[in-house]
Coordinates of C-alpha atoms and ligand atoms in Angstrom, one line a residue:
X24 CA 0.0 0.0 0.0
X25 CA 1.6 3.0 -1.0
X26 CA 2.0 6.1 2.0
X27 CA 2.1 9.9 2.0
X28 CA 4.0 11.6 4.1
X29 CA 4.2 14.8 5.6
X30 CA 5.2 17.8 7.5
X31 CA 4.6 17.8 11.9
X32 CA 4.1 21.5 12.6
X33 CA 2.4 22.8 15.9
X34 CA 2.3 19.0 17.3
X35 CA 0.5 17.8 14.6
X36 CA 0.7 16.1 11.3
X37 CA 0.8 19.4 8.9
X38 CA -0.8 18.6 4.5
X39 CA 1.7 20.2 2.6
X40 CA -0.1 23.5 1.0
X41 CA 2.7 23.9 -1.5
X42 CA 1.6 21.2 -3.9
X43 CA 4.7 19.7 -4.6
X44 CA 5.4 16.2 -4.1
X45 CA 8.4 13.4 -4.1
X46 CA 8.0 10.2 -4.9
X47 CA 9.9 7.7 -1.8
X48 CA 11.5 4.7 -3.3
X49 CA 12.1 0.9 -1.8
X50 CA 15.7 0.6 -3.1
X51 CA 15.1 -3.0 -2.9
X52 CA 12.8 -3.8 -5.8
X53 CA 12.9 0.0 -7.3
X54 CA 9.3 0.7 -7.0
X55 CA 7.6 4.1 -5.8
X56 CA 6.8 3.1 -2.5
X57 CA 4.7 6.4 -1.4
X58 CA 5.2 10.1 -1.9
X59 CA 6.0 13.0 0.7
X60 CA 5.4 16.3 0.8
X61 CA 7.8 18.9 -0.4
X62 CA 7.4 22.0 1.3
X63 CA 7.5 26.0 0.2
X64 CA 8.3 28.6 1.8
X65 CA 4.7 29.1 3.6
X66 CA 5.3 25.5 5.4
X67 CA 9.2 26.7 6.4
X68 CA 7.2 29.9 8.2
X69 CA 4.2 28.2 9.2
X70 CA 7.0 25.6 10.8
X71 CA 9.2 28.3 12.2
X72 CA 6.1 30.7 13.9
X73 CA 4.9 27.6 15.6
X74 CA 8.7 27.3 16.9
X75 CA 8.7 30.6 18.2
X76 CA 5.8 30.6 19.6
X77 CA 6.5 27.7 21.8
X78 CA 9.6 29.1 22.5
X79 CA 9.2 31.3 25.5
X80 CA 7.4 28.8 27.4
X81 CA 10.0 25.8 26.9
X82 CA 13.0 28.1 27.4
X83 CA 11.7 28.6 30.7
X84 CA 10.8 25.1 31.7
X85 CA 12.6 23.9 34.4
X86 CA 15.4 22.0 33.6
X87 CA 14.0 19.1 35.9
X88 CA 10.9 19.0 34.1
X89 CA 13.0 18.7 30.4
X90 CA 14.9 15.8 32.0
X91 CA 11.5 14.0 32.5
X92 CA 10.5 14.6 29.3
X93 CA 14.1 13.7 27.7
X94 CA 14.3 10.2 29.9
X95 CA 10.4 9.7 28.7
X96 CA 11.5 10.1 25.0
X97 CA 14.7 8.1 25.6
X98 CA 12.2 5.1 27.0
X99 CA 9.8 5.6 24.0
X100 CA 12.7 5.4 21.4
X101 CA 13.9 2.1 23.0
X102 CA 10.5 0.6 23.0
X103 CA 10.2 2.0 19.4
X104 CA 13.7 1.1 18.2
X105 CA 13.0 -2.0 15.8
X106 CA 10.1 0.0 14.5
X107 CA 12.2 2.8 13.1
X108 CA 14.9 0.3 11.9
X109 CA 12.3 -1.2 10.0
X110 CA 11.2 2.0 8.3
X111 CA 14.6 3.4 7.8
X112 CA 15.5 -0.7 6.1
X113 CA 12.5 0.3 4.2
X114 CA 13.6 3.5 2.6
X115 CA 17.4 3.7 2.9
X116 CA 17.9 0.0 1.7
X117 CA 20.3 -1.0 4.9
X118 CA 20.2 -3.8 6.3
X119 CA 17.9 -4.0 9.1
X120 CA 20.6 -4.4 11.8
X121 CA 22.9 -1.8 10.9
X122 CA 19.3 0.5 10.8
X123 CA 19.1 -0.8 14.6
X124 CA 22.8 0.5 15.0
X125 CA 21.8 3.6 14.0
X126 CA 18.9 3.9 16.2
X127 CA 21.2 2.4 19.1
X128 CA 24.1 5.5 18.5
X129 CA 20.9 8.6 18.7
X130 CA 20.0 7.1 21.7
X131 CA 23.0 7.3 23.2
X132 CA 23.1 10.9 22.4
X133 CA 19.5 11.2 24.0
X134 CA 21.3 9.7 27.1
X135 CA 23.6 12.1 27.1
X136 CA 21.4 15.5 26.6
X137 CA 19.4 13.5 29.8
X138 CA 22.2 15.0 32.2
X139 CA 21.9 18.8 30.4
X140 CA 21.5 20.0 33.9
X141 CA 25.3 19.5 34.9
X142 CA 26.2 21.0 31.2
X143 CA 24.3 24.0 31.5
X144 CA 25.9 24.8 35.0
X145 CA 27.6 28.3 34.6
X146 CA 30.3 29.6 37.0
X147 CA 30.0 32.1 39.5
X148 CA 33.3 34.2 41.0
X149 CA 32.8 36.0 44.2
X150 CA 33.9 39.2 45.1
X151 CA 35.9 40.1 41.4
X152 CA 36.3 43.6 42.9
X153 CA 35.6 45.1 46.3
X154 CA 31.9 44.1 46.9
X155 CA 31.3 42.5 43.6
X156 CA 30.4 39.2 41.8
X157 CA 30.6 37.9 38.7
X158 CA 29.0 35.1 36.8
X159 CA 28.1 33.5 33.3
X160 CA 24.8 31.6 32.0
X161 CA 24.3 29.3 29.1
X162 CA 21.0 30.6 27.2
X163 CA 19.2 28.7 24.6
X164 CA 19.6 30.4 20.9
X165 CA 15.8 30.1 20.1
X166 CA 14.4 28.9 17.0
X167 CA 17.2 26.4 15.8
X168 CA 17.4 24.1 12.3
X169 CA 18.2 21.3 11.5
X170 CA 18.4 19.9 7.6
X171 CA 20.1 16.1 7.4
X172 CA 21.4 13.8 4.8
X173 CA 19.9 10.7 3.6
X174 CA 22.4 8.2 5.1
X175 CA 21.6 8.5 8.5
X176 CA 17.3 9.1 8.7
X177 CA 17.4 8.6 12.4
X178 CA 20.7 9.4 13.6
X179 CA 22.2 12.4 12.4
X180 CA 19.0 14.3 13.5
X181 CA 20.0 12.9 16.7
X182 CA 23.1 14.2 16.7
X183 CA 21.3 17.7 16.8
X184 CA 17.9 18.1 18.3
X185 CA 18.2 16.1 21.9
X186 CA 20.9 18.8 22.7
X187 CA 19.4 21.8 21.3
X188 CA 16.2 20.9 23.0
X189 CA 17.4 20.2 26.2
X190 CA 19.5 23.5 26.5
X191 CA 15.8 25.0 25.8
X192 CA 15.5 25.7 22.1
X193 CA 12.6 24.9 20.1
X194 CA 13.7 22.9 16.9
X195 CA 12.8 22.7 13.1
X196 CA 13.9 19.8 11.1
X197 CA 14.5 19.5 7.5
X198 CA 14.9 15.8 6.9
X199 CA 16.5 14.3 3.5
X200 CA 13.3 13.6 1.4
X201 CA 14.6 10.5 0.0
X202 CA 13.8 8.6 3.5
X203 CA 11.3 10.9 5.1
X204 CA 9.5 9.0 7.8
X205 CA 12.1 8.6 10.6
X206 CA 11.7 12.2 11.3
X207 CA 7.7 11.5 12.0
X208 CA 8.4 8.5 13.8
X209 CA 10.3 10.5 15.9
X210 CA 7.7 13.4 16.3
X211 CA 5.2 11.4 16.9
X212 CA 7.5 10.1 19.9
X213 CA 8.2 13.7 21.4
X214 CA 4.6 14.4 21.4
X215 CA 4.2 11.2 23.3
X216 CA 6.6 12.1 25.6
X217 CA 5.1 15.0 27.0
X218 CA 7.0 17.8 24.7
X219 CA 4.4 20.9 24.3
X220 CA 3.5 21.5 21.0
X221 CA 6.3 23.0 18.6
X222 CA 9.3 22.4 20.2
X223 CA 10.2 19.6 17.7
X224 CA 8.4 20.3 14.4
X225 CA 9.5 18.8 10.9
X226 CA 9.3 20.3 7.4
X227 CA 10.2 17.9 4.3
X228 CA 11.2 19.2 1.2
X229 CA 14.4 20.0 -1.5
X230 CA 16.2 22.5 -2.3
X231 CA 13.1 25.0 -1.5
X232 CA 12.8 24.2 1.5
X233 CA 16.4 24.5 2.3
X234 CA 16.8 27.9 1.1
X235 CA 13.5 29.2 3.1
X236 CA 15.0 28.1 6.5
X237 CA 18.7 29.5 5.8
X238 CA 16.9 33.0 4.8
X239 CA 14.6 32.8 7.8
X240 CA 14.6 35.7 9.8
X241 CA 13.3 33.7 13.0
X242 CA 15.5 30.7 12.9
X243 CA 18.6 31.7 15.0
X244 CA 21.3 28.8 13.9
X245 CA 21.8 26.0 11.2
X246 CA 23.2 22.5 11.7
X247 CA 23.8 20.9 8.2
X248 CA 24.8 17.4 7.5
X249 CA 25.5 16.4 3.8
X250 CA 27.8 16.6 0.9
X251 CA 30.3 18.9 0.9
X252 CA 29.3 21.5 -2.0
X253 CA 25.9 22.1 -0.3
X254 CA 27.5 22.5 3.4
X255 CA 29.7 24.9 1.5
X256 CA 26.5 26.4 0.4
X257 CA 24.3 26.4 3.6
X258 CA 27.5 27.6 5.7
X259 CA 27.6 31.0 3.3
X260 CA 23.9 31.4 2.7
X261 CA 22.9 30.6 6.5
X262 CA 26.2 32.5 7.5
X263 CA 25.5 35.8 4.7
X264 CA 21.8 35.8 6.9
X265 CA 23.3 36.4 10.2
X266 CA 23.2 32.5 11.3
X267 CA 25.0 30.7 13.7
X268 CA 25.8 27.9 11.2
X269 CA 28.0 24.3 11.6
X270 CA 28.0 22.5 8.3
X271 CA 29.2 19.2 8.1
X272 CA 30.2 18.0 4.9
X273 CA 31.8 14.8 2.5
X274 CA 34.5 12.8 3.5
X275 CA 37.1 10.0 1.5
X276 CA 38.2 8.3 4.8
X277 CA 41.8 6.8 4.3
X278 CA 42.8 3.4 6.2
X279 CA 46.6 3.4 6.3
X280 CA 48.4 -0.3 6.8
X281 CA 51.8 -0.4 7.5
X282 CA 53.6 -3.5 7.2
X283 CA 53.5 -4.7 11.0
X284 CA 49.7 -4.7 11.0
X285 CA 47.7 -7.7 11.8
X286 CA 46.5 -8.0 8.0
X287 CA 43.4 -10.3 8.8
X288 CA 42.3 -7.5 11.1
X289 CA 43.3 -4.8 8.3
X290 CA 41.3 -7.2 5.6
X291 CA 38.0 -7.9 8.1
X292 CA 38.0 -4.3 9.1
X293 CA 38.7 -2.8 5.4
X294 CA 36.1 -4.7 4.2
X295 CA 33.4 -4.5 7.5
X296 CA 33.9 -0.4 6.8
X297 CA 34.1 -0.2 3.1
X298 CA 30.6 -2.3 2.7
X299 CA 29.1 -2.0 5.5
X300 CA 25.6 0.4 4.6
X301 CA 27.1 -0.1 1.4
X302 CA 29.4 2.6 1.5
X303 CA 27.0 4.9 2.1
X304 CA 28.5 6.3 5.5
X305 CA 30.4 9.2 6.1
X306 CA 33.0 7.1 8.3
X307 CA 32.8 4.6 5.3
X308 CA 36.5 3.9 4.8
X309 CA 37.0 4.2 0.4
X310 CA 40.9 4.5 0.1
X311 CA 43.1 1.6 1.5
X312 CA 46.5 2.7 2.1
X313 CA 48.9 0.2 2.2
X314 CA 52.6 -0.4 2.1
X315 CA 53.5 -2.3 -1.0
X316 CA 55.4 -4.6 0.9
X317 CA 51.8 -6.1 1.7
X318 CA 49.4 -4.7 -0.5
X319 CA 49.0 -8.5 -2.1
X320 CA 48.3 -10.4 0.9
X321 CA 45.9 -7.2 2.6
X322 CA 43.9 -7.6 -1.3
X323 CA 43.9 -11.5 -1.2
X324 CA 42.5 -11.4 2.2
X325 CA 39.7 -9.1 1.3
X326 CA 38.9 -10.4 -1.9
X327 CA 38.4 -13.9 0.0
X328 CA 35.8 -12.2 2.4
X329 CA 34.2 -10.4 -0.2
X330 CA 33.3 -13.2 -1.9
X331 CA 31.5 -14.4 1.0
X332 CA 28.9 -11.3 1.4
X333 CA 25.2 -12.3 0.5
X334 CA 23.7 -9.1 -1.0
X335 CA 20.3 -8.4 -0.7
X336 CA 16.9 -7.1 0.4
X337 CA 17.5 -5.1 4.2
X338 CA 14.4 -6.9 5.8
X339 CA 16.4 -10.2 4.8
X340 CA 18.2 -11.3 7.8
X341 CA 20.7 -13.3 5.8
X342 CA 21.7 -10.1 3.9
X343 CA 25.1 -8.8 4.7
X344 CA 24.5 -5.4 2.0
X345 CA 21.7 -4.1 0.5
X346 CA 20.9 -2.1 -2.9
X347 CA 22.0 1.8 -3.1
X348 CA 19.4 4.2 -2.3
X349 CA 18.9 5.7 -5.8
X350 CA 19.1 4.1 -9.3
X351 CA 20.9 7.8 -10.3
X352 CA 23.2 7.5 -7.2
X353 CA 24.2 3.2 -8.1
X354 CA 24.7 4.1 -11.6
X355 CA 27.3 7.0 -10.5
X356 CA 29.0 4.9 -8.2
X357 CA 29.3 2.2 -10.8
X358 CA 30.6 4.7 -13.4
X359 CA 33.8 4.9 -11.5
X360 CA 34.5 1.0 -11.7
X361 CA 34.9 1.9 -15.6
X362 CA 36.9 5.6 -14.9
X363 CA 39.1 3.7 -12.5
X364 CA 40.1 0.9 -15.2
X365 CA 40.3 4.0 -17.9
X366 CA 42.5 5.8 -15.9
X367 CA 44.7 2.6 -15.4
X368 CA 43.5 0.7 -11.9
X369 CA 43.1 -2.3 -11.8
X370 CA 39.8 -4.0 -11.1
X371 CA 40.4 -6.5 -8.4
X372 CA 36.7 -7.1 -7.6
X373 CA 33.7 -6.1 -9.7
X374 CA 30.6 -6.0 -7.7
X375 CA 28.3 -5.3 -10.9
X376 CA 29.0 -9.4 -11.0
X377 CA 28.0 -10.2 -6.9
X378 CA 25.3 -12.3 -6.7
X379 CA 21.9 -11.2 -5.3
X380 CA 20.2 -14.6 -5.1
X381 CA 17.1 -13.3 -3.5
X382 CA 17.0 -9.4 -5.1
X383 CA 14.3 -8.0 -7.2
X384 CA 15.8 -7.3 -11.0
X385 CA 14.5 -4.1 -10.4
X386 CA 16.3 -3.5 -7.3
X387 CA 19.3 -0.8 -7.0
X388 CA 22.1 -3.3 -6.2
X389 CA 25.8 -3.0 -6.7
X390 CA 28.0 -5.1 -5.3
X391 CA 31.5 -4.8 -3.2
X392 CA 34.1 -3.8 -5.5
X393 CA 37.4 -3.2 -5.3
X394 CA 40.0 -0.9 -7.7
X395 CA 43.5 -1.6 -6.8
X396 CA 46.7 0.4 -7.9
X397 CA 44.9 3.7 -8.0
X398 CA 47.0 6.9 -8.3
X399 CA 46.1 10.0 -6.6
X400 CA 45.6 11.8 -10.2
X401 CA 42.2 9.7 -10.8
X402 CA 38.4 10.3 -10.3
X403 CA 38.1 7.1 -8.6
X404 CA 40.2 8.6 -6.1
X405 CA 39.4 12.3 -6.1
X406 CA 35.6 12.0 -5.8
X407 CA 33.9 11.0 -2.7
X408 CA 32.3 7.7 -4.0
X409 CA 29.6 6.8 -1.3
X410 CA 28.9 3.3 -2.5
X411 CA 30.7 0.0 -1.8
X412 CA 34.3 0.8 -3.4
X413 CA 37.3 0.4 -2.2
X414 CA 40.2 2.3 -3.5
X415 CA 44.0 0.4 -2.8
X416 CA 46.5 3.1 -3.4
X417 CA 50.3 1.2 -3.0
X418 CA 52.6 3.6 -0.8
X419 CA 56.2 3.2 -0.2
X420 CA 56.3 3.7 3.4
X421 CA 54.5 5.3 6.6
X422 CA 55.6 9.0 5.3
X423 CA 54.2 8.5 2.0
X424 CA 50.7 7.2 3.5
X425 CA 50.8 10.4 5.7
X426 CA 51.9 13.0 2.7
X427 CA 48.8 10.9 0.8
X428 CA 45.9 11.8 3.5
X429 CA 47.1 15.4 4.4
X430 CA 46.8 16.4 0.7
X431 CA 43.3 15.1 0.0
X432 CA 40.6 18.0 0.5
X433 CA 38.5 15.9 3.0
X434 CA 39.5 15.5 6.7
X435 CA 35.8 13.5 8.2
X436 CA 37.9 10.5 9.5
X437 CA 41.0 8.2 8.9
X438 CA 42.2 4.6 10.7
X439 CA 45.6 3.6 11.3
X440 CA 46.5 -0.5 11.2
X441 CA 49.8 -1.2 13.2
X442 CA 50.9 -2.7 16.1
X443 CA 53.9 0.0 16.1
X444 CA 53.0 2.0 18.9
X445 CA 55.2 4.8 18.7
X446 CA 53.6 4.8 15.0
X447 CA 49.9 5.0 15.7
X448 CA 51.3 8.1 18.3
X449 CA 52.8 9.3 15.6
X450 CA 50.1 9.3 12.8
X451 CA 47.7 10.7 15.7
X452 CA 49.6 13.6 15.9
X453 CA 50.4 14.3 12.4
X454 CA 47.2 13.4 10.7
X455 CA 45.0 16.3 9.1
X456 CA 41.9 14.4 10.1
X457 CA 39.4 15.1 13.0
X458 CA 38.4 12.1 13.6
X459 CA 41.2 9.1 14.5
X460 CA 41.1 5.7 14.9
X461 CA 43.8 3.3 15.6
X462 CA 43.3 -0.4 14.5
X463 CA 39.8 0.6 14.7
X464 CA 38.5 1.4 11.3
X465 CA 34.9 3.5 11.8
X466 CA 36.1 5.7 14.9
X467 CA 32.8 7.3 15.3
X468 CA 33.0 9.0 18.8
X469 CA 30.7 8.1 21.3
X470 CA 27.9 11.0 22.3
X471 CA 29.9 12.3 24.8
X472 CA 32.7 13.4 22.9
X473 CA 32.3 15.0 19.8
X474 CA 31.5 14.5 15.6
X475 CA 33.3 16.6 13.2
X476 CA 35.8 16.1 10.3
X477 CA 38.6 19.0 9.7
X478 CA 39.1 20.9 5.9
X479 CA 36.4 20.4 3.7
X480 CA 34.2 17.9 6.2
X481 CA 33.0 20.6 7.9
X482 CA 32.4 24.6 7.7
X483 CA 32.3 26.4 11.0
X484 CA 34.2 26.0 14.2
X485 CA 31.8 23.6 16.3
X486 CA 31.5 19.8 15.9
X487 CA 28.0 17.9 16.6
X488 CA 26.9 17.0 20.1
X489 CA 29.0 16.4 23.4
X490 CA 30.1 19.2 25.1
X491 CA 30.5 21.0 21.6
X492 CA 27.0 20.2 20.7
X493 CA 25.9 22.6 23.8
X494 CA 28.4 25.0 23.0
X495 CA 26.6 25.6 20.0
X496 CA 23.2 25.2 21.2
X497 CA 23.7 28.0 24.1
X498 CA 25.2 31.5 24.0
X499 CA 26.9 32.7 27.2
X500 CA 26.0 35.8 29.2
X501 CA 28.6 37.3 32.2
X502 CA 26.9 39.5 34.2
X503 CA 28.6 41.8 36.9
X504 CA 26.3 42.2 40.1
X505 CA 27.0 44.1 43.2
X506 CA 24.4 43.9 46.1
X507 CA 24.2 47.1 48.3
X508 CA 25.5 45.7 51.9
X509 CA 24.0 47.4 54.8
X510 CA 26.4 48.4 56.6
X511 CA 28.8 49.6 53.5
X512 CA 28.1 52.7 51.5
X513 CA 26.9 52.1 47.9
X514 CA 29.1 53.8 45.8
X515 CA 32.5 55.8 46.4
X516 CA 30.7 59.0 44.2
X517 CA 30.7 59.9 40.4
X518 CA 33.7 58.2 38.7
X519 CA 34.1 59.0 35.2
X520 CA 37.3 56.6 34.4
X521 CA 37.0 53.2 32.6
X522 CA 35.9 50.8 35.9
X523 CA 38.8 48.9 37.6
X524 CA 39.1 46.0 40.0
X525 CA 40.2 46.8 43.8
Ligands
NAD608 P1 23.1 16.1 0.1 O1 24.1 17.1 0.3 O2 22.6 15.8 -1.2 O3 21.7 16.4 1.0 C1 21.8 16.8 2.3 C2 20.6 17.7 2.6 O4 20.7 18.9 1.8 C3 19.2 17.1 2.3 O5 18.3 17.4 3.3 C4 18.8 17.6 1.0 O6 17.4 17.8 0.8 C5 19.5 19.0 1.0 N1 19.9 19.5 -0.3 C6 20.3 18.7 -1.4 N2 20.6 19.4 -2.5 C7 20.4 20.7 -2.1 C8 20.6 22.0 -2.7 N3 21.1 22.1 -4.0 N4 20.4 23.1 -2.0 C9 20.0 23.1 -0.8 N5 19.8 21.9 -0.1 C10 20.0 20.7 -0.7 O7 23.6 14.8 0.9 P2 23.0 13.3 0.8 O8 23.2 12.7 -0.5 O9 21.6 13.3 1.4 O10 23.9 12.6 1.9 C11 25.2 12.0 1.6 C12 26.3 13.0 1.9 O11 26.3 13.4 3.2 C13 27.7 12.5 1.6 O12 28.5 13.4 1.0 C14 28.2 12.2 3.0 O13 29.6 12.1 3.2 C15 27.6 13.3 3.8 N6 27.5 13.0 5.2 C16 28.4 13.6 6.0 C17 28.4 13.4 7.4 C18 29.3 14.0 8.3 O14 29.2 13.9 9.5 N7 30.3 14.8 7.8 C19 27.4 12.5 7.9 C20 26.5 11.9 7.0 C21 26.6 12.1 5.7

């Protein structure tokens, strides 16, 4: 049965007036699966007033009273969880345990935005000068955005509007419109949960939509989440309208292996984080590189596990992969299997050959590939990919592995494979990346600590949630109080000069 989906506005399931509509997909077999709502600028104000309008009473909610609501939605979600993994499977095409990993990684930053009280603490300095105190307090923004890729339905919003609401914002979400329905899901749950009406609202919609919120007067900041060229664009646009903007953008994540590496690890975790969500994460590792010394063996190893991943639908529990998102987006990705070979790689694995014993014709599959012997030069290697490709690039040593992921544009994330530990303390130190991992090859921090890639993976200066993800949700006031004591006179008289401390 085909579904329609569409905007949550004012605590309530909001008919698109624009008339536009997008057809949702099941990646699986490639049929229209239901249409959603593309909004105009009316829904992006209609969206925004009811934000505002609920602002002044959440902002001053008590904190203790947010924290009942938060733990309540945190309770719904897990009761909830294999219901949104189901509909994210569903629309996205991932398989539906790595859907439930999604789930399980917003929730933990629900359980984090649970203890906002101690985050929002400010500090307090007595007697600064004779008789007087100073202090600073974390203040919500207001009306804050949100507008989140397609990869992540259910998490990356997560990453955003747990922290904004709990430091007392009132949030508007702009979902991708190719997987729509998490973000109601998740609406549906707030209102559950107790949140008054307009605090969480969602607006679907393209490019339209977009611009309306970043030329919003009433919404205060921006949190992007996509491909690079439009974070570029969101950060100047929302930026050039007076935002308070992060905009987190593409990533080519490079896996360096260096000749003392445990190379069944290097070959389960290349190919676990190449294929996994079929390349379609932004931790996805897509460039392998490895000393020459062992480039053979680290390919043999993965080529021999490759071979052993079942592709196919995501509600299929045997599946390992599922199809691409898009029939546009699988036929790009599979363009650069014939670039890569044009531009002299070799290709080690062709996944346009996997089997997909139990997938629909019409399905958007792709199988693992792998290009090996790639030079820096080609498109293969230069483009951010986002589908099941791995990239070997040969280097001559630990120096030349280093040179080759400080000169590529992106810095999202980057894994080192060695059991040199003066090396990994090394490559931590040296790498242009922001986000690290040693022998671990998706280091995806946990809520507490923060998300954010360096260069072109982001725009702005604040990474999502943690303790950045309130930074950027609050803005700080100091204020400078002095209390008339009864037995001390007020004031030692007029004083023109620029105030002192004593
Ligand atoms: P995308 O940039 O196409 O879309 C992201 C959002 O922007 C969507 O809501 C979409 O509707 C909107 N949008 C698309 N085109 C627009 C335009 N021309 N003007 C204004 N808005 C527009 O990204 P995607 O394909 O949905 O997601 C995949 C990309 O996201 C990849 O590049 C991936 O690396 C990136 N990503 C990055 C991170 C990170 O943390 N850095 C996390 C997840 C995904």
């Amino acid at each position: 049965m085909s579904k329609h989906v569409t905007h949550w506005i004012g605590g309530r399931a909001h008919e698109g007036a624009a008339g536009r509509r997008g057809d949702i997909h099941d990646p699986a077999s490639g049929r229209v699966s239901g249409t959603v709502d593309l909004a105009g600028a009316g829904e992006v104000d209609a969206a925004v007033a009811a934000a505002r309008e609920a602002f002044p009473g959440w902002r001053d909610t008590p904190l203790s009273r947010r924290v009942q609501i938060l733990f309540r939605f945190r309770e719904l979600l897990a009761r909830d969880q294999d219901r949104l993994a189901e509909l994210i499977s569903a629309e996205h095409g991932k398989v539906f345990s790595d859907a439930r990993g999604e789930v399980a990684r917003g929730l933990e930053v629900v359980d984090f935005a649970c203890g906002i009280p101690h985050l929002l603490k400010g500090g307090y300095s007595e007697n600064v000068s004779t008789g007087v105190d100073s202090y600073s307090i974390l203040q919500p923004l207001g009306v804050v955005a949100g507008i989140t890729p397609f990869n992540f339905p259910a998490m990356v919003p997560m990453w955003m509007f747990p922290i904004a609401i709990a430091c007392g914002n009132t949030f508007v979400l702009k979902p991708s419109e190719k997987d729509p329905s998490a973000a109601v899901l998740l609406a549906g749950l707030w209102a559950e949960a107790g949140l008054p009406a307009g605090v969480f609202n969602v607006v679907h919609g393209d490019k339209e939509a977009v611009d309306a919120v970043l030329e919003h007067p009433g919404v205060a900041a921006v949190s992007f989440v996509g491909s690079t060229p439009i974070a570029r664009y969101v950060y100047r646009t929302a930026a050039g309208h007076g935002k308070r903007v992060q905009a987190l953008g593409g990533a080519k994540n490079h896996m360096v292996v260096l000749p003392d590496a445990d190379l069944d690890l290097a070959a389960d975790s290349a190919v676990s984080a190449g294929f996994g969500s079929a390349g379609e994460r932004c931790m996805a590792i897509s460039a392998v590189a490895v000393v020459d010394s062992v480039a053979d063996g680290l390919v043999e190893r993965i080529r021999d596990r490759v071979s052993r991943l079942r592709v196919g639908p995501g509600d299929d529990d045997r599946s390992d992969m599922g199809p691409l998102v898009t029939r546009e987006h699988r036929d790009k990705v599979a363009s650069y299997l014939e670039s890569g070979v044009r531009e002299g790689a070799t290709l080690a694995i062709d996944g346009r050959v996997h089997p997909v014993p139990d997938g629909d014709p019409g399905g958007f599959w792709l199988g693992p590939s792998l290009l090996d012997r790639v030079g820096p030069e080609m498109a293969c290697y230069r483009d951010e990919i986002f589908g099941p490709v791995l990239s070997v690039l040969r280097v001559r040593d630990y120096d030349e592995a280093v040179e080759l992921v400080n000169a590529n544009p992106y810095g999202n994330g980057t894994a080192i494979f060695t059991n040199d530990g003066g090396a990994a303390r090394r490559f931590q130190n040296e790498v242009q990346v922001g986000m690290v991992g040693i022998n671990v090859p998706i280091p995806v921090p946990v809520a507490y600590y923060s998300f954010g890639g360096w260069k072109q993976s982001l725009f702005g200066d604040s990474h999502a949630h943690g303790t950045e993800g309130v930074h950027f949700y609050t803005r700080t006031k100091a204020v400078t109080a002095r209390w008339t004591d009864p037995g001390r006179r007020p004031s030692g008289g007029v004083d023109l000069g620029f105030p002192t401390n004593g």
